[in-house]
Short mmCIF file of C-alpha atoms in Angstrom, two decimals:
data_model
loop_
_atom_site.label_atom_id
_atom_site.label_comp_id
_atom_site.label_asym_id
_atom_site.label_seq_id
_atom_site.Cartn_x
_atom_site.Cartn_y
_atom_site.Cartn_z
CA MET A 1 75.07 51.18 104.15
CA ILE A 2 78.74 51.97 103.57
CA TYR A 3 78.34 52.79 99.85
CA LEU A 4 75.70 55.41 100.44
CA GLN A 5 77.83 56.91 103.18
CA LEU A 6 80.93 56.98 100.93
CA PHE A 7 78.95 58.62 98.18
CA TYR A 8 77.57 61.22 100.58
CA GLU A 9 80.95 62.07 102.15
CA PHE A 10 82.69 62.47 98.78
CA PHE A 11 79.74 64.32 97.27
CA LYS A 12 80.13 66.81 100.13
CA THR A 13 83.87 67.11 99.41
CA GLY A 14 83.23 67.67 95.70
CA LEU A 15 80.61 70.26 96.49
CA PHE A 16 82.64 72.37 98.92
CA ALA A 17 86.28 71.99 97.84
CA VAL A 18 86.86 75.03 95.64
CA GLY A 19 90.13 75.29 93.71
CA GLY A 20 90.98 71.76 92.70
CA GLY A 21 92.89 68.72 93.90
CA LEU A 22 94.70 69.83 97.02
CA ALA A 23 91.66 71.78 98.19
CA THR A 24 90.11 68.40 98.97
CA LEU A 25 92.79 67.73 101.61
CA PRO A 26 91.20 69.50 104.59
CA PHE A 27 87.96 67.64 103.86
CA LEU A 28 89.78 64.31 103.80
CA TYR A 29 91.46 64.99 107.16
CA ASP A 30 88.07 65.86 108.52
CA MET A 31 86.62 62.66 107.05
CA SER A 32 89.41 60.65 108.66
CA ASP A 33 88.56 62.11 112.07
CA SER A 34 84.81 61.78 111.79
CA THR A 35 84.49 58.35 110.16
CA GLY A 36 87.70 56.51 111.09
CA TRP A 37 87.78 54.96 107.58
CA PHE A 38 91.50 55.65 107.28
CA THR A 39 94.30 57.10 109.42
CA HIS A 40 96.25 60.32 108.90
CA GLU A 41 99.29 58.19 107.96
CA GLN A 42 97.33 56.40 105.26
CA LEU A 43 96.25 59.79 103.99
CA ALA A 44 99.90 60.91 103.74
CA ASP A 45 100.73 57.75 101.74
CA MET A 46 97.77 58.46 99.52
CA ILE A 47 99.05 61.95 98.76
CA ALA A 48 102.50 60.61 97.84
CA ILE A 49 100.96 57.99 95.55
CA SER A 50 98.56 60.47 93.94
CA GLU A 51 101.32 62.93 93.18
CA SER A 52 103.28 60.35 91.27
CA THR A 53 100.52 58.58 89.36
CA PRO A 54 98.53 59.85 86.40
CA GLY A 55 95.27 61.60 86.97
CA ALA A 56 93.84 64.39 89.07
CA ILE A 57 94.93 64.17 92.72
CA GLY A 58 91.40 64.57 94.06
CA ILE A 59 90.14 61.68 91.96
CA ASN A 60 93.04 59.45 92.93
CA MET A 61 92.42 60.14 96.60
CA ALA A 62 88.72 59.34 96.27
CA THR A 63 89.44 56.06 94.49
CA TYR A 64 92.10 55.08 97.02
CA THR A 65 90.04 55.98 100.08
CA GLY A 66 86.97 54.27 98.69
CA HIS A 67 89.00 51.16 97.92
CA LEU A 68 90.55 51.03 101.38
CA THR A 69 87.13 51.40 102.94
CA ALA A 70 84.94 49.16 100.79
CA GLY A 71 86.84 47.53 97.88
CA TYR A 72 86.29 48.02 94.14
CA LEU A 73 82.74 49.21 94.41
CA GLY A 74 83.75 51.54 97.24
CA GLY A 75 86.39 53.17 95.03
CA LEU A 76 83.87 53.59 92.23
CA VAL A 77 81.15 55.03 94.46
CA ALA A 78 83.54 57.51 96.14
CA THR A 79 84.88 58.70 92.76
CA ILE A 80 81.41 59.17 91.30
CA GLY A 81 80.33 60.95 94.46
CA LEU A 82 83.25 63.36 94.12
CA VAL A 83 82.58 64.29 90.49
CA THR A 84 78.77 64.47 90.63
CA PRO A 85 78.55 68.03 92.06
CA SER A 86 81.11 69.25 89.47
CA ILE A 87 79.15 67.78 86.60
CA ILE A 88 75.87 69.29 87.76
CA ILE A 89 77.29 72.74 88.52
CA ILE A 90 79.38 73.01 85.34
CA LEU A 91 76.54 71.80 83.12
CA ILE A 92 74.35 74.57 84.51
CA ILE A 93 77.08 77.22 84.12
CA ALA A 94 77.91 76.02 80.59
CA ARG A 95 74.25 76.37 79.58
CA VAL A 96 74.00 79.86 80.99
CA LEU A 97 77.34 80.83 79.46
CA THR A 98 76.46 79.76 75.91
CA LYS A 99 73.33 81.88 76.20
CA PHE A 100 75.11 84.98 77.49
CA ARG A 101 78.42 84.58 75.65
CA GLU A 102 77.88 87.79 73.66
CA ASN A 103 76.74 89.71 76.73
CA GLN A 104 79.03 92.68 77.42
CA ILE A 105 79.22 92.11 81.18
CA VAL A 106 80.20 88.47 80.67
CA GLU A 107 82.83 89.53 78.15
CA ALA A 108 84.19 92.19 80.50
CA THR A 109 84.32 89.65 83.34
CA PHE A 110 86.40 87.28 81.26
CA TYR A 111 88.67 90.11 80.17
CA GLY A 112 89.64 90.46 83.87
CA LEU A 113 89.49 86.72 84.60
CA ARG A 114 91.93 85.52 81.96
CA PRO A 115 95.12 87.15 83.28
CA ALA A 116 94.10 86.12 86.83
CA SER A 117 93.58 82.52 85.77
CA THR A 118 96.95 82.45 83.99
CA ALA A 119 98.60 83.98 87.08
CA LEU A 120 97.07 81.34 89.37
CA ILE A 121 98.42 78.55 87.16
CA ALA A 122 101.84 80.24 87.01
CA ALA A 123 101.89 80.71 90.79
CA ALA A 124 100.92 77.11 91.49
CA GLY A 125 103.71 75.97 89.18
CA PHE A 126 106.17 78.40 90.74
CA SER A 127 105.46 77.26 94.32
CA VAL A 128 106.17 73.58 93.62
CA VAL A 129 109.23 74.36 91.49
CA TRP A 130 110.60 76.52 94.28
CA LEU A 131 110.21 73.73 96.83
CA ASP A 132 111.72 71.13 94.54
CA LEU A 133 114.67 73.02 93.07
CA PHE A 134 115.80 75.04 96.08
CA ASP A 135 116.41 73.57 99.51
CA PHE A 136 116.15 76.39 102.00
CA SER A 137 116.58 74.36 105.16
CA HIS A 138 119.88 73.18 103.74
CA LEU A 139 121.02 76.75 103.13
CA VAL A 140 120.04 77.88 106.62
CA ASN A 141 121.79 74.93 108.28
CA THR A 142 125.05 74.86 106.33
CA ASN A 143 125.28 78.15 104.43
CA ASP A 144 126.31 76.03 101.44
CA TRP A 145 125.09 77.73 98.28
CA LEU A 146 125.91 74.85 95.95
CA GLY A 147 123.91 72.30 97.91
CA PHE A 148 121.04 74.76 98.17
CA ILE A 149 120.27 74.45 94.48
CA ASN A 150 119.11 71.11 93.14
CA LEU A 151 121.64 71.30 90.31
CA LYS A 152 120.70 68.08 88.50
CA ALA A 153 117.05 69.10 88.31
CA LEU A 154 117.88 72.65 87.29
CA VAL A 155 120.13 71.52 84.42
CA LEU A 156 117.47 69.10 83.18
CA ALA A 157 114.83 71.83 83.41
CA VAL A 158 116.90 74.26 81.32
CA ILE A 159 117.69 71.59 78.71
CA LEU A 160 114.03 70.57 78.50
CA PHE A 161 112.93 74.18 78.19
CA PHE A 162 115.07 74.76 75.11
CA LEU A 163 114.38 71.30 73.72
CA MET A 164 110.63 71.95 73.82
CA ARG A 165 111.07 75.14 71.82
CA HIS A 166 113.29 73.54 69.17
CA LYS A 167 111.43 73.27 65.90
CA LEU A 168 112.39 69.63 65.33
CA VAL A 169 110.76 68.29 68.50
CA LYS A 170 108.39 71.13 69.43
CA HIS A 171 105.33 69.31 68.15
CA LEU A 172 106.02 66.01 69.85
CA HIS A 173 103.49 64.88 72.41
CA PRO A 174 104.25 66.03 76.00
CA ILE A 175 104.41 62.37 77.09
CA PHE A 176 107.67 62.09 75.10
CA PHE A 177 109.34 64.63 77.39
CA ILE A 178 107.79 63.04 80.47
CA ALA A 179 109.17 59.61 79.51
CA LEU A 180 112.56 61.11 78.66
CA SER A 181 112.85 62.80 82.05
CA ALA A 182 111.75 59.62 83.84
CA ILE A 183 114.71 57.82 82.24
CA VAL A 184 117.10 60.68 83.05
CA GLY A 185 115.77 60.66 86.62
CA MET A 186 116.49 56.93 86.99
CA ILE A 187 119.98 57.11 85.45
CA PHE A 188 121.13 60.16 87.40
CA GLN A 189 119.27 59.22 90.61
CA PHE A 190 117.23 62.37 90.92
CA ALA A 191 115.60 61.43 94.20
CA GLN A 192 118.93 61.40 96.08
CA MET B 1 77.37 58.06 69.69
CA LYS B 2 80.66 58.20 67.81
CA LEU B 3 81.39 61.64 69.26
CA LEU B 4 80.57 60.43 72.78
CA ILE B 5 83.05 57.56 72.43
CA ASP B 6 85.61 59.96 70.98
CA LEU B 7 85.11 62.31 73.97
CA PHE B 8 85.46 59.43 76.41
CA PHE B 9 88.70 58.12 74.93
CA THR B 10 90.28 61.52 74.27
CA PHE B 11 89.73 62.45 77.90
CA SER B 12 90.95 59.05 79.12
CA ARG B 13 94.14 59.83 77.27
CA VAL B 14 94.31 63.22 78.99
CA GLY B 15 93.69 61.56 82.37
CA LEU B 16 96.31 58.90 81.73
CA LEU B 17 99.00 61.37 80.66
CA THR B 18 98.44 63.92 83.43
CA PHE B 19 100.99 63.46 86.19
CA GLY B 20 100.41 65.50 89.33
CA GLY B 21 96.91 66.92 89.16
CA GLY B 22 94.89 69.74 87.66
CA TYR B 23 97.50 72.20 86.42
CA ALA B 24 99.68 69.47 84.93
CA MET B 25 96.69 68.63 82.75
CA LEU B 26 96.95 71.92 80.87
CA PRO B 27 99.82 71.07 78.46
CA ILE B 28 98.21 67.69 77.65
CA LEU B 29 94.86 69.39 77.15
CA GLN B 30 96.39 72.00 74.83
CA LYS B 31 97.88 69.16 72.76
CA GLU B 32 95.00 66.66 72.69
CA VAL B 33 91.93 68.88 72.80
CA GLY B 34 93.30 72.13 71.35
CA GLU B 35 95.73 71.04 68.62
CA THR B 36 94.59 67.53 67.69
CA LYS B 37 90.81 67.69 68.09
CA LYS B 38 90.30 71.46 67.85
CA TRP B 39 87.48 71.25 70.39
CA ALA B 40 88.47 74.45 72.17
CA THR B 41 90.57 77.56 71.47
CA GLU B 42 93.30 78.81 73.82
CA GLU B 43 90.94 81.51 75.06
CA GLU B 44 88.13 79.07 75.75
CA MET B 45 90.54 76.88 77.68
CA ILE B 46 91.60 79.77 79.92
CA ASP B 47 87.96 80.62 80.49
CA TYR B 48 87.21 77.02 81.48
CA PHE B 49 90.20 76.96 83.82
CA ALA B 50 89.11 80.25 85.39
CA ILE B 51 85.61 78.90 85.98
CA GLY B 52 87.03 75.54 87.10
CA GLN B 53 89.07 77.29 89.78
CA THR B 54 86.12 79.30 91.05
CA THR B 55 83.49 76.60 91.16
CA PRO B 56 83.50 73.65 93.54
CA GLY B 57 85.18 70.42 92.52
CA ILE B 58 88.32 69.23 90.80
CA ILE B 59 89.59 71.67 88.14
CA ALA B 60 90.33 68.84 85.70
CA VAL B 61 86.79 67.47 86.03
CA ASN B 62 85.24 70.90 85.64
CA THR B 63 87.24 71.56 82.48
CA ALA B 64 86.40 68.14 81.01
CA THR B 65 82.69 68.64 81.69
CA PHE B 66 82.82 72.03 80.01
CA ILE B 67 84.52 70.87 76.82
CA GLY B 68 82.32 67.76 76.60
CA GLN B 69 79.18 69.85 77.10
CA LYS B 70 80.20 72.21 74.34
CA GLN B 71 80.66 69.33 71.88
CA ARG B 72 77.68 67.16 72.68
CA GLY B 73 75.49 68.64 75.43
CA ILE B 74 74.88 67.02 78.81
CA LEU B 75 75.80 63.51 77.69
CA GLY B 76 79.01 64.88 76.18
CA GLY B 77 79.95 66.46 79.51
CA ILE B 78 79.33 63.22 81.35
CA ALA B 79 81.24 61.13 78.76
CA ALA B 80 84.28 63.44 78.92
CA THR B 81 84.32 63.36 82.73
CA LEU B 82 83.94 59.60 82.96
CA GLY B 83 86.73 59.27 80.40
CA LEU B 84 89.00 61.51 82.46
CA VAL B 85 88.34 59.57 85.66
CA PHE B 86 88.58 56.10 84.13
CA PRO B 87 92.41 55.61 84.00
CA SER B 88 92.80 56.98 87.54
CA TYR B 89 90.27 54.50 88.83
CA ILE B 90 92.01 51.54 87.19
CA ILE B 91 95.55 52.58 88.16
CA ILE B 92 94.78 53.50 91.76
CA THR B 93 92.73 50.35 92.28
CA ILE B 94 95.68 48.25 91.10
CA ILE B 95 98.07 50.18 93.34
CA ALA B 96 95.74 49.83 96.30
CA MET B 97 95.57 46.07 95.65
CA PHE B 98 99.21 45.18 95.11
CA MET B 99 101.70 47.84 95.88
CA ARG B 100 101.40 48.69 99.52
CA ASN B 101 104.98 50.00 99.56
CA PHE B 102 104.73 51.84 96.27
CA SER B 103 106.39 54.98 97.61
CA ASP B 104 109.38 53.01 99.00
CA SER B 105 110.74 51.90 95.61
CA VAL B 106 113.99 53.80 94.88
CA ILE B 107 113.77 53.31 91.10
CA LEU B 108 110.24 54.70 90.99
CA GLN B 109 111.20 57.61 93.23
CA ASN B 110 114.05 58.53 90.88
CA ALA B 111 111.80 58.24 87.85
CA PHE B 112 109.14 60.44 89.43
CA ALA B 113 111.67 63.03 90.56
CA GLY B 114 112.68 63.25 86.89
CA ILE B 115 109.06 63.37 85.72
CA ARG B 116 108.34 66.26 88.08
CA VAL B 117 111.01 68.37 86.36
CA SER B 118 109.48 67.88 82.92
CA VAL B 119 106.00 68.55 84.29
CA TYR B 120 107.24 71.92 85.61
CA VAL B 121 108.73 72.86 82.26
CA LEU B 122 105.57 71.72 80.47
CA ILE B 123 103.46 73.89 82.76
CA LEU B 124 105.82 76.83 82.16
CA ASN B 125 105.39 76.39 78.41
CA ALA B 126 101.63 76.10 78.78
CA VAL B 127 101.58 79.34 80.78
CA LEU B 128 103.67 81.12 78.12
CA LYS B 129 101.13 80.01 75.51
CA LEU B 130 98.22 81.20 77.66
CA TRP B 131 100.01 84.48 78.32
CA LYS B 132 99.66 85.51 74.67
CA SER B 133 95.90 85.21 74.66
CA SER B 134 95.20 86.35 78.22
CA VAL B 135 97.54 89.24 79.01
CA VAL B 136 96.59 91.55 76.16
CA ASP B 137 97.22 95.02 77.66
CA LYS B 138 98.66 96.91 80.66
CA ILE B 139 95.67 96.24 82.88
CA GLY B 140 95.96 92.54 82.08
CA LEU B 141 99.64 92.64 83.04
CA LEU B 142 98.78 94.42 86.27
CA ILE B 143 96.14 91.82 87.17
CA PHE B 144 98.58 89.04 86.34
CA LEU B 145 101.38 90.44 88.54
CA LEU B 146 99.01 91.23 91.40
CA VAL B 147 97.37 87.79 91.45
CA PHE B 148 100.70 86.00 90.95
CA THR B 149 102.36 87.80 93.88
CA LEU B 150 99.38 87.61 96.23
CA SER B 151 98.72 83.95 95.57
CA ILE B 152 102.35 83.10 96.38
CA PHE B 153 102.51 85.14 99.59
CA THR B 154 99.00 84.58 100.97
CA ASN B 155 96.83 81.46 101.29
CA TRP B 156 93.71 83.10 99.96
CA SER B 157 91.50 80.77 97.98
CA PRO B 158 91.82 81.01 94.17
CA ALA B 159 88.11 81.81 94.12
CA VAL B 160 88.82 85.15 95.83
CA PHE B 161 91.25 86.22 93.10
CA VAL B 162 89.00 85.06 90.31
CA VAL B 163 86.01 86.98 91.68
CA ILE B 164 88.06 90.17 92.27
CA ALA B 165 89.63 89.98 88.79
CA GLY B 166 86.20 89.53 87.23
CA VAL B 167 84.91 92.62 89.03
CA ILE B 168 87.99 94.62 87.93
CA GLY B 169 87.32 93.53 84.34
CA VAL B 170 83.73 94.78 84.49
CA ILE B 171 84.75 98.12 86.05
CA VAL B 172 87.56 98.72 83.53
CA LYS B 173 85.36 97.97 80.53
CA TRP B 174 82.56 100.12 81.95
CA GLN B 175 84.96 103.07 82.40
CA GLU B 176 86.29 102.61 78.86
CA ARG B 177 82.78 102.71 77.42
CA ARG B 178 81.91 105.81 79.44
CA GLN B 179 84.99 107.58 78.11
CA VAL B 180 84.05 106.73 74.53
CA LYS B 181 80.60 108.30 75.00
#
């Protein structure tokens, strides 16, 4: 019963992967080894596709793996398996939280949590930006400071930063900026 | 029923417009759920993200379940989550069917390299917004700097930081109250 097995494997991943999308990766490698449903190469493709398509990476990977293994229904079952533990756990926490919202200990906990949560988001952003905008292997190999910085991307980033704060366009939907940068990326060949 | 449908489609929009996973969802969420629908305040969103990072599962799903639950109970949580997942399922299924060499297309690669830049700037802006409601005093700043530095230079799980920061919060508030007495 492949569907039951898919559900079970992804349920397990959803239950134990703490910290979002990429935290599911080790579980998927493990799944590849233990079930043989997909190869490590297919997994690498999957990551590339997930990073450049809409949606949460974890979800995309579940859908893709499920589809490779057992078609449409497989993709559906794997995705539902992945989100089921989240739904159950969060629903319980949300219930408890609404009850104890005014509790001083809960309030104090969140007082400490908020800056930490913001820092984690900032750090995650920083790490990917660093990898994308600065090419360290290039610097080490050639000692060429100009090639080390991804100049095209950096210029676009600075322009976008100020554009998004300008009062005329500030309230536009984020997708406007995403579409704009896709076009800029195609015209100026950002991937090269 | 109307609210359930609204939750489903609002979160499908969030799912459709989020490129690159959980954190990239934040600016879209601030726009769609915070500004347009007013379903959650900035502070509530940080709280949901903090809990989403500590509990098992995808951060985006955890946050969607939270906001949905707050609006319309258990069914609301499920509707929001299904909405979030729906566009991914459709898009990935189509890709899995037709575009085996999706990542080989030069035009798409260029487009996505451009998209990544705007996603970074959007996340930066989202963080600046969060900063105002989360880093409210010196201790907050200290926690921010500590977690930021450690999470870049170590591979500790986010859950570790969240738990430690929560404990620090409780200790600090407890000390403050003792001093008042």
